[in-house]
mmCIF file of C-alpha atoms in Angstrom:
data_model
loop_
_atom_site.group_PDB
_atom_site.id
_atom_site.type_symbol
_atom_site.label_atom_id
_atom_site.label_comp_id
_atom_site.label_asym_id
_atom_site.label_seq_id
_atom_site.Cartn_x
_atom_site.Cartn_y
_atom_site.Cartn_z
ATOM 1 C CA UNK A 5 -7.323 2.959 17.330
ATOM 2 C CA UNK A 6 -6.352 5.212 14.373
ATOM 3 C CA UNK A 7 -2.821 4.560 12.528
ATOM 4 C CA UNK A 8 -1.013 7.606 11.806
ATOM 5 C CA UNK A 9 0.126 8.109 8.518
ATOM 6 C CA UNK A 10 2.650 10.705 7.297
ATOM 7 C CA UNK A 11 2.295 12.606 4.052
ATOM 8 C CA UNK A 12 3.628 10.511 1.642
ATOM 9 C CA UNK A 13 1.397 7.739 3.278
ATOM 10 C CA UNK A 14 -1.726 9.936 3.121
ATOM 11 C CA UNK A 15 -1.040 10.965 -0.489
ATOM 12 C CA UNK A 16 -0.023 6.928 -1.587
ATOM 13 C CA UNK A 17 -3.381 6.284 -0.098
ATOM 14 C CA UNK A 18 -5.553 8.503 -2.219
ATOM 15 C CA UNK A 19 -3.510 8.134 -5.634
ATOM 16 C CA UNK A 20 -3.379 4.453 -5.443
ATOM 17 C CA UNK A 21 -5.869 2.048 -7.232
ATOM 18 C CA UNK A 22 -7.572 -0.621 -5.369
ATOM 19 C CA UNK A 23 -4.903 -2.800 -5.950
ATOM 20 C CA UNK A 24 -2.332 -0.604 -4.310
ATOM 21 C CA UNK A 25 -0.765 1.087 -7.475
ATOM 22 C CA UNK A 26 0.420 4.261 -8.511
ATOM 23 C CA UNK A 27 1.457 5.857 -11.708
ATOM 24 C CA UNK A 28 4.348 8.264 -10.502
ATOM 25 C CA UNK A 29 6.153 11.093 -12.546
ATOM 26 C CA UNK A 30 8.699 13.184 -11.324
ATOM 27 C CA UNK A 31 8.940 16.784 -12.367
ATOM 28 C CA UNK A 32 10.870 20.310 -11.400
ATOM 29 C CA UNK A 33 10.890 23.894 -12.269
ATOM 30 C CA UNK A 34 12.197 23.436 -15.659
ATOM 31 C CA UNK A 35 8.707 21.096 -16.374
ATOM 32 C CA UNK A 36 6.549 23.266 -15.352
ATOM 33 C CA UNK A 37 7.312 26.634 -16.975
ATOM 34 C CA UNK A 38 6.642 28.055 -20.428
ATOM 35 C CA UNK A 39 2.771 28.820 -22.129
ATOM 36 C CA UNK A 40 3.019 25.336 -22.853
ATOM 37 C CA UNK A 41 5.137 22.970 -20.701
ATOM 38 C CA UNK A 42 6.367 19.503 -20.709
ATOM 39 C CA UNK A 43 3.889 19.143 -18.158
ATOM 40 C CA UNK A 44 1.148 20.200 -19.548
ATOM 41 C CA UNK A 45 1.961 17.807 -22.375
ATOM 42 C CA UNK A 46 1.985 15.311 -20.867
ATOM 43 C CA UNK A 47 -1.189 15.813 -18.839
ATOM 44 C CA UNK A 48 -2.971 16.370 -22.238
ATOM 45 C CA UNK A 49 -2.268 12.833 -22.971
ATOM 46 C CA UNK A 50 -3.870 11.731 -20.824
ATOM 47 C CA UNK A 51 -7.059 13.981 -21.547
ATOM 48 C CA UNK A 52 -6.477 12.911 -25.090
ATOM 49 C CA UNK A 53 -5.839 9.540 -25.180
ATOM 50 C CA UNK A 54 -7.893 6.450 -25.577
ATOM 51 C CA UNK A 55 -9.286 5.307 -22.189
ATOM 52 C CA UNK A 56 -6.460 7.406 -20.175
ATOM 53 C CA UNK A 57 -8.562 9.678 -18.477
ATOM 54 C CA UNK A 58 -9.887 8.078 -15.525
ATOM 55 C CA UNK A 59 -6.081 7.449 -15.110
ATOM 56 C CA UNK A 60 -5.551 10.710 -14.045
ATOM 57 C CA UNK A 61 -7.062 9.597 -10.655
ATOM 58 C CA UNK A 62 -4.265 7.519 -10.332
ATOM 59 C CA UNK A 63 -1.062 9.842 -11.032
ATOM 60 C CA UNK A 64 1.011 11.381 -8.400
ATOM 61 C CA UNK A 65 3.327 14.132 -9.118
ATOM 62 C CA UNK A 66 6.803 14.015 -7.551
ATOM 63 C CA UNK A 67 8.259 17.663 -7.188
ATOM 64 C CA UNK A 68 11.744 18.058 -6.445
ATOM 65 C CA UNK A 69 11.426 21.946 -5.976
ATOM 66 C CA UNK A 70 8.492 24.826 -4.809
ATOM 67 C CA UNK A 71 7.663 25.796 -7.594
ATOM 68 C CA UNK A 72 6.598 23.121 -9.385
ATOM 69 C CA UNK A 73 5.098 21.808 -6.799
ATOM 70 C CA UNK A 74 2.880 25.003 -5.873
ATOM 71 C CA UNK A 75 2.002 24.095 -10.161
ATOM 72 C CA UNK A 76 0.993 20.996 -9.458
ATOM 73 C CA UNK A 77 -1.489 21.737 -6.729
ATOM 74 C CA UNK A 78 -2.893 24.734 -8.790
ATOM 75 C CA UNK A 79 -3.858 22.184 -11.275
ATOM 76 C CA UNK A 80 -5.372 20.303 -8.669
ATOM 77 C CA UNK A 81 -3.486 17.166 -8.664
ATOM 78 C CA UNK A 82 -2.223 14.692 -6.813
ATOM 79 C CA UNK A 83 1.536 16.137 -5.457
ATOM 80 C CA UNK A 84 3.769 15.464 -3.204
ATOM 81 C CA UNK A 85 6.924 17.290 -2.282
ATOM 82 C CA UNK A 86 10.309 15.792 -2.495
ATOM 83 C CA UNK A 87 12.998 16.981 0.125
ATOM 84 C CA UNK A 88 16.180 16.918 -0.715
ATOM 85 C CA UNK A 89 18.404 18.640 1.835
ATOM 86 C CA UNK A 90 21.457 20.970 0.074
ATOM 87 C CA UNK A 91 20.688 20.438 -3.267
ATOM 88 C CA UNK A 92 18.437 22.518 -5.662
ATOM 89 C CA UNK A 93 16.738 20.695 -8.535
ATOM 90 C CA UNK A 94 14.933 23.385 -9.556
ATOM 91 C CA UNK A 95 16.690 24.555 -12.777
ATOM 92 C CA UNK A 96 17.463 22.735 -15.628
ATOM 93 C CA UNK A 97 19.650 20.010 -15.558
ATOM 94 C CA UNK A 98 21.828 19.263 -18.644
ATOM 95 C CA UNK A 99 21.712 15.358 -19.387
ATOM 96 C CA UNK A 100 24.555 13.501 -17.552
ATOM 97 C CA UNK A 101 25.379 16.872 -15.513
ATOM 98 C CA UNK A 102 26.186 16.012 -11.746
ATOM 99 C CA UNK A 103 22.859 17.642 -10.683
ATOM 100 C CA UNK A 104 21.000 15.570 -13.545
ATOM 101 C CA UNK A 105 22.575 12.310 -11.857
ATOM 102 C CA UNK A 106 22.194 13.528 -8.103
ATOM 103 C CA UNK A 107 18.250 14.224 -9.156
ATOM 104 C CA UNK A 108 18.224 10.978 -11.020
ATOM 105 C CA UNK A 109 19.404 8.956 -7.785
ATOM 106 C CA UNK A 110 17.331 11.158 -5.368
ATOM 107 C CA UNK A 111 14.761 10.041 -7.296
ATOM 108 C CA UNK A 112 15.826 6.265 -7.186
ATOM 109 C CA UNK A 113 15.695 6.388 -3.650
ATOM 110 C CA UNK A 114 12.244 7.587 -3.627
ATOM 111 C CA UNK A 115 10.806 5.279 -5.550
ATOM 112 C CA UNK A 116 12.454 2.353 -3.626
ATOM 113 C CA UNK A 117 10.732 3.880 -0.554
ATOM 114 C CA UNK A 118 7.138 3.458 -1.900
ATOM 115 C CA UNK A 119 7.841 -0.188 -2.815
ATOM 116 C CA UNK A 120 8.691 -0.257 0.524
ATOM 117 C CA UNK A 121 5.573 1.413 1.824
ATOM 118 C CA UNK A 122 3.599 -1.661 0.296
ATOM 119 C CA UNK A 123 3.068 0.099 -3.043
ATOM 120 C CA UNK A 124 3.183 -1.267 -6.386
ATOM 121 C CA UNK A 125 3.704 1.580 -8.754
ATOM 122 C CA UNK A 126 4.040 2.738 -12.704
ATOM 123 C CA UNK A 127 7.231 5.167 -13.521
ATOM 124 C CA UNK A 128 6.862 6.905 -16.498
ATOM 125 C CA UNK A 129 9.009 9.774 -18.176
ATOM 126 C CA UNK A 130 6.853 13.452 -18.382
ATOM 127 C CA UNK A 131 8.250 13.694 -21.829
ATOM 128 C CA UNK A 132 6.183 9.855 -22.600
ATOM 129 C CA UNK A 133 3.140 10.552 -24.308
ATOM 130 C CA UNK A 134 -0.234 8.343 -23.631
ATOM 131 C CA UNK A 135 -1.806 7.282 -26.665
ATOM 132 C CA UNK A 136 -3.874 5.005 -25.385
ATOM 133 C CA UNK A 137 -4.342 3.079 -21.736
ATOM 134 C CA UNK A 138 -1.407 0.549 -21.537
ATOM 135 C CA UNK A 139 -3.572 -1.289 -18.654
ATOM 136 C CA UNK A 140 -4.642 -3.680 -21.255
ATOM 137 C CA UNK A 141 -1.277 -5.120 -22.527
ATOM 138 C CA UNK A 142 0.511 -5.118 -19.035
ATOM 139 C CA UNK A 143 0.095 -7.998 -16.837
ATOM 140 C CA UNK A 144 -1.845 -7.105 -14.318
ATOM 141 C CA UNK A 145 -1.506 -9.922 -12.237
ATOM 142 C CA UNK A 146 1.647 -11.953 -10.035
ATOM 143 C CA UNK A 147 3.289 -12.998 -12.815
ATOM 144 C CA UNK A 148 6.402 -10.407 -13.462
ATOM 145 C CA UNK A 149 7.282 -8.513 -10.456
ATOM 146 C CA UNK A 150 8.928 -5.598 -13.195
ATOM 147 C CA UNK A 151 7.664 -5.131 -17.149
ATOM 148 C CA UNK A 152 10.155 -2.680 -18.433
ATOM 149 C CA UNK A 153 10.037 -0.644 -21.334
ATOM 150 C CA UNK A 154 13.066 -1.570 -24.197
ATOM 151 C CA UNK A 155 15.361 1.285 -26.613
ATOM 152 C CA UNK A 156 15.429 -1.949 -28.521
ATOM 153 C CA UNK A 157 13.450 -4.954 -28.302
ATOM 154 C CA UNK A 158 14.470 -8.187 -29.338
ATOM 155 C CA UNK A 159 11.231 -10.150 -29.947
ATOM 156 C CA UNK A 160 11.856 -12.050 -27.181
ATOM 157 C CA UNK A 161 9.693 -10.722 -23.899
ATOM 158 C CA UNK A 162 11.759 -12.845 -21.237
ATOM 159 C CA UNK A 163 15.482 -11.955 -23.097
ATOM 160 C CA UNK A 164 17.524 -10.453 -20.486
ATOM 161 C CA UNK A 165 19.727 -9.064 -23.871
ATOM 162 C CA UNK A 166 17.395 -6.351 -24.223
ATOM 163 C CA UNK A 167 18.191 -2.994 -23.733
ATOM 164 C CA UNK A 168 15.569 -1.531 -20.720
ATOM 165 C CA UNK A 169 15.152 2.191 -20.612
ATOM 166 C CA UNK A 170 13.510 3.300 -17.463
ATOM 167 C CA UNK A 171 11.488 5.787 -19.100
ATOM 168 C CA UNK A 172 8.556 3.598 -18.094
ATOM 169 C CA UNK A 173 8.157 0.582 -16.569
ATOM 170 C CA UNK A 174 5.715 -1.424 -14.034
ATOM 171 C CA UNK A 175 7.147 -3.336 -10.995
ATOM 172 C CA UNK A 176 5.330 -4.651 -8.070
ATOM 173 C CA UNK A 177 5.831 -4.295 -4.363
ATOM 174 C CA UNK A 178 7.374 -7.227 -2.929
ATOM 175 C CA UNK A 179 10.921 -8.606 -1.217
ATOM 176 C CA UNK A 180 12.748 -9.473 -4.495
ATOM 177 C CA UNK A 181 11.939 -5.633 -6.048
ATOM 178 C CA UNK A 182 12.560 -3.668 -2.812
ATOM 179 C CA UNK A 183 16.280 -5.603 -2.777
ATOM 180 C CA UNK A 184 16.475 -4.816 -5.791
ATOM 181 C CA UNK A 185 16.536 -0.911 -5.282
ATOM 182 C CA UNK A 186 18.253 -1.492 -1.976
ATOM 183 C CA UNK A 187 21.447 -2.751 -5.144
ATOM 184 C CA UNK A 188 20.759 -0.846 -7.472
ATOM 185 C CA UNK A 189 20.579 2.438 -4.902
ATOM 186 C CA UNK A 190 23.906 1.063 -3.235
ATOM 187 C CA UNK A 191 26.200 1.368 -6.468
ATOM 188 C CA UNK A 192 25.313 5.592 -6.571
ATOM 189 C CA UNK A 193 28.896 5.904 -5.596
ATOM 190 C CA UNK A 194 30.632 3.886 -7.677
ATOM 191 C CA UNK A 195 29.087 4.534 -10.859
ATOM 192 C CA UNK A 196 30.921 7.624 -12.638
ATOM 193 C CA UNK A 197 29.866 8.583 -15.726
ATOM 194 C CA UNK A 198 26.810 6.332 -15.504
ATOM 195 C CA UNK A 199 23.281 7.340 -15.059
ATOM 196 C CA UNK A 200 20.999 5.622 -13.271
ATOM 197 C CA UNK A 201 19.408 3.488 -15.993
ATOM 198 C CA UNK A 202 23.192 1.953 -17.022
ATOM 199 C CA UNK A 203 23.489 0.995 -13.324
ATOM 200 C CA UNK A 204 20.266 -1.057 -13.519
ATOM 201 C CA UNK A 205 21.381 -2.586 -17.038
ATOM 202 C CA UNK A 206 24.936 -3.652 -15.673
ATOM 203 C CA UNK A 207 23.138 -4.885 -12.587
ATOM 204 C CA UNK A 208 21.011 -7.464 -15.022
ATOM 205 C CA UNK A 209 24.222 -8.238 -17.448
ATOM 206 C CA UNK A 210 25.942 -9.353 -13.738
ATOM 207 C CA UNK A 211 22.799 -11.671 -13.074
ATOM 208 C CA UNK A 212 21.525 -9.689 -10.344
ATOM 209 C CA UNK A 213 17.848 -10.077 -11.735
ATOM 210 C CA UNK A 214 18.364 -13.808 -11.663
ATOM 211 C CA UNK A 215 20.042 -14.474 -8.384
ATOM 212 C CA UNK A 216 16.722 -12.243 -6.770
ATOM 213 C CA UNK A 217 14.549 -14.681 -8.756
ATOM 214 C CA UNK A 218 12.508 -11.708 -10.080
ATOM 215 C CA UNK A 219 10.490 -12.520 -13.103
ATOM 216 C CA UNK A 220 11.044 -9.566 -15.267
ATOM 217 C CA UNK A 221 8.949 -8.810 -18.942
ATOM 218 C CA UNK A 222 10.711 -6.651 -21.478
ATOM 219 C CA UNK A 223 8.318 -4.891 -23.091
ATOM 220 C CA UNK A 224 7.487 -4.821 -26.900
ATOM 221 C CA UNK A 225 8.320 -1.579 -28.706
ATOM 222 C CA UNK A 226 5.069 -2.803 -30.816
ATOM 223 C CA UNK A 227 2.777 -1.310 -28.008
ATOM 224 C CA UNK A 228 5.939 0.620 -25.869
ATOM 225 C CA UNK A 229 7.852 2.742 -28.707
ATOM 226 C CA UNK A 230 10.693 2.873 -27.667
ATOM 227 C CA UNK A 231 13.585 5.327 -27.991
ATOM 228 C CA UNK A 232 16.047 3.563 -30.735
ATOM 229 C CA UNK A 233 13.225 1.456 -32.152
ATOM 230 C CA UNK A 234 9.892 2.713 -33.395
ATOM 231 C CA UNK A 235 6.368 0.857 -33.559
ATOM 232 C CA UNK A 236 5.874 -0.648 -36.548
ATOM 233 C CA UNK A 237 2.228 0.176 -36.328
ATOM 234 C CA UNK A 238 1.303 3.354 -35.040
ATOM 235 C CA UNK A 239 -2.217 1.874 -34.482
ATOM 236 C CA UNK A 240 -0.837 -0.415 -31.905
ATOM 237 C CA UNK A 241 1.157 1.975 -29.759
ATOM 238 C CA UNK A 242 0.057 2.730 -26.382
ATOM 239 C CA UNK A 243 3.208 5.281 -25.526
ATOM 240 C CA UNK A 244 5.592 7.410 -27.342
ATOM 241 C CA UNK A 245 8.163 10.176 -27.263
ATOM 242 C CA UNK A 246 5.891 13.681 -26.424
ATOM 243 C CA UNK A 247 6.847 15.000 -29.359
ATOM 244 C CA UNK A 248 5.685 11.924 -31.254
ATOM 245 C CA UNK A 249 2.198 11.645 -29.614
ATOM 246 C CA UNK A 250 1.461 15.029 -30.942
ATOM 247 C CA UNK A 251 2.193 13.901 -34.670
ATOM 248 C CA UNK A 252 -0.046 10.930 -33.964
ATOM 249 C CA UNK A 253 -3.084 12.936 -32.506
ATOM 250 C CA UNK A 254 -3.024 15.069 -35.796
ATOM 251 C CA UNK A 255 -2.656 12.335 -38.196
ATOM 252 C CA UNK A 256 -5.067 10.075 -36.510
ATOM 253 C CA UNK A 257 -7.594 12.524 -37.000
ATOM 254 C CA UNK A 258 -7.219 12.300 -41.015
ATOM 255 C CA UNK A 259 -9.002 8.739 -43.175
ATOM 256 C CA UNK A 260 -5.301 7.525 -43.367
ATOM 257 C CA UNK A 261 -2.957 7.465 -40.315
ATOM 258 C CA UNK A 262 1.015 8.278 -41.204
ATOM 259 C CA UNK A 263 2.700 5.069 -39.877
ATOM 260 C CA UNK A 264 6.487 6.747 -39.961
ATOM 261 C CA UNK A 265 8.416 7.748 -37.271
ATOM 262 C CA UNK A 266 10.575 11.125 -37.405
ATOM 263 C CA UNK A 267 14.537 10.132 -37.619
ATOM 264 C CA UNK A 268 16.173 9.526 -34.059
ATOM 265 C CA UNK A 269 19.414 11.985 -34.747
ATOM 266 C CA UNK A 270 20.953 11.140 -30.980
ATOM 267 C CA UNK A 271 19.707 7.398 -30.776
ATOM 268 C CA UNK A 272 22.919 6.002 -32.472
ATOM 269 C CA UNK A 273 24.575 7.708 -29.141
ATOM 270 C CA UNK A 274 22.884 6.442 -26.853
ATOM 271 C CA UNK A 275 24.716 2.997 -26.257
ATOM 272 C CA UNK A 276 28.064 4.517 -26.372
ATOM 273 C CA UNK A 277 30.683 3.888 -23.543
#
C-alpha cells in the first residue's frame, strides 16, 4: 500500500542524504535579484569549493515568496515554497525590522517542522560562503544532537559561555531538539526587540539546553569563522562571511595565501542590549 506524502515530504525525500539530512537555506526576492545575487554567491561556493560540489545534491532552497522561488527552479534546484498567509517577505527586510523578525520566526517554525518530519538537517546563512566541505570536522555521528556555529569561541567546544550565531549550525532529529523548537518557537511573543538567535541564547543562559539533556558542540571559529572572531588560519576554514570567501578564492590562487581578515566595523554592536 503506497504512503502519501505531501510536498514538503516528497521534496525532504529527494534532498536528503542517506542518513536523512538536509542542508537548508532560506531565501526571498531580495536574494535572488541583481546580475549577481546573494544567491548566486552562494551557489558558486559550492561549485568552487573544495569537495562541496556533490553537496549541491543535498541543498534545499526555502522560498518565502514567487519569485524567488520560480529562480530557484529555473536553476534547477531543489525548492520548496514557504506559505505564509498575510504576510509578504518578498522585499527587503531591514535587520531587526518587524517583517525581518516575523520572516525570521516563520522560518523557525519551519525548520522545527522538518525535525519533526524525521529529518536531521544543516541551516546555513546564503550570505556563508563554502570554502571547503565542513562534513569532515562535524560529527557525523550520535554524539551532539546540535554543533552550532560561535561570533566568539572560547576554546572550549562543550562551554555553554559561548556566543552561538545561527548562521549555521547542524542538529539532529530527535525528542530533545524538536522540544527544543517547540521553546524556543513558544517565546515569539514575548521577545521584543530580540531576534530569533537572542531567544535561543537566553534559552541556553536559563539552562534550557541542560534540563533537555541535549549534548550541544560549539563550534571552533578555527574551521567556522565566525562573525566577531576570524580564523586564525585561513587554510583551515571551511566557512566564511560571502564577502570573505571571495577574498580567499583570489588569494588562494597566488604561491602565498593572505591570512588577514578585513575589519568587522558592526561586530562591536552586535552584543549590545
Amino acid at each position: 500500500m503506497s504512503t502519501y506524502r505531501d510536498e514538503l515530504e516528497e521534496v525532504l525525500a529527494d534532498t536528503s542524504t542517506e542518513n536523512k539530512t538536509v542542508i537548508i537555506a532560506v531565501v526571498n526576492k531580495a536574494y535572488v535579484e541583481g546580475e549577481k545575487s546573494m544567491l548566486d554567491l552562494f551557489l558558486d561556493s559550492f561549485w568552487l569549493g573544495e569537495n562541496t560540489r556533490v553537496l549541491r545534491d543535498h541543498l534545499l532552497i526555502v522560498a518565502v515568496d514567487q519569485t524567488s522561488y520560480e529562480r530557484c527552479r529555473f536553476l534547477g534546484l531543489h525548492c520548496y515554497r514557504l506559505e505564509t498567509d498575510g504576510v509578504d517577505f518578498g522585499g527587503e527586510k531591514l535587520f531587526m525590522s518587524d517583517d525581518f523578525i516575523k520572516m525570521m520566526w516563520r522560518r523557525t517554525l519551519f525548520l522545527g517542522n522538518v525535525l519533526k518530519r524525521g529529518y536531521n538537517f544543516i541551516f546555513t546563512d546564503t550570505d556563508v560562503m563554502w570554502l571547503r566541505n565542513p562534513f569532515s570536522r562535524l560529527n557525523l555521528n550520535e554524539t551532539f544532537d546540535l554543533q552550532i556555529s560561535t561570533d566568539k569561541f572560547n576554546g572550549k567546544e562543550r562551554s555553554k559561555a559561548n556566543q552561538i550565531n545561527t548562521g549555521f549550525y547542524m542538529i539532529r532529529s530527535n525528542n530533545k531538539t524538536i522540544a527544543l523548537f517547540n521553546s524556543w518557537y513558544a517565546r515569539k511573543d514575548n521577545s521584543t526587540g530580540m531576534k530569533e538567535q537572542d531567544v535561543l541564547q537566553t534559552l541556553m543562559k536559563e539552562r534550557a539546553f541542560r534540563d533537555l539533556r541535549l549534548s550541544v558542540r560549539f563550534l571552533d571559529t578555527l574551521y567556522f569563522s565566525g562573525f566577531c572572531q576570524d580564523s586564525k588560519d585561513v587554510r583551515a576554514v571551511r566557512l566564511r562571511e560571502e564577502r570573505e570567501g571571495k577574498r580567499f578564492k583570489r588569494d588562494s590562487t597566488n604561491e602565498t595565501l593572505t591570512l588577514g581578515w578585513s575589519y568587522h566595523t558592526a561586530c562591536k554592536h552586535a552584543w549590545k542590549d
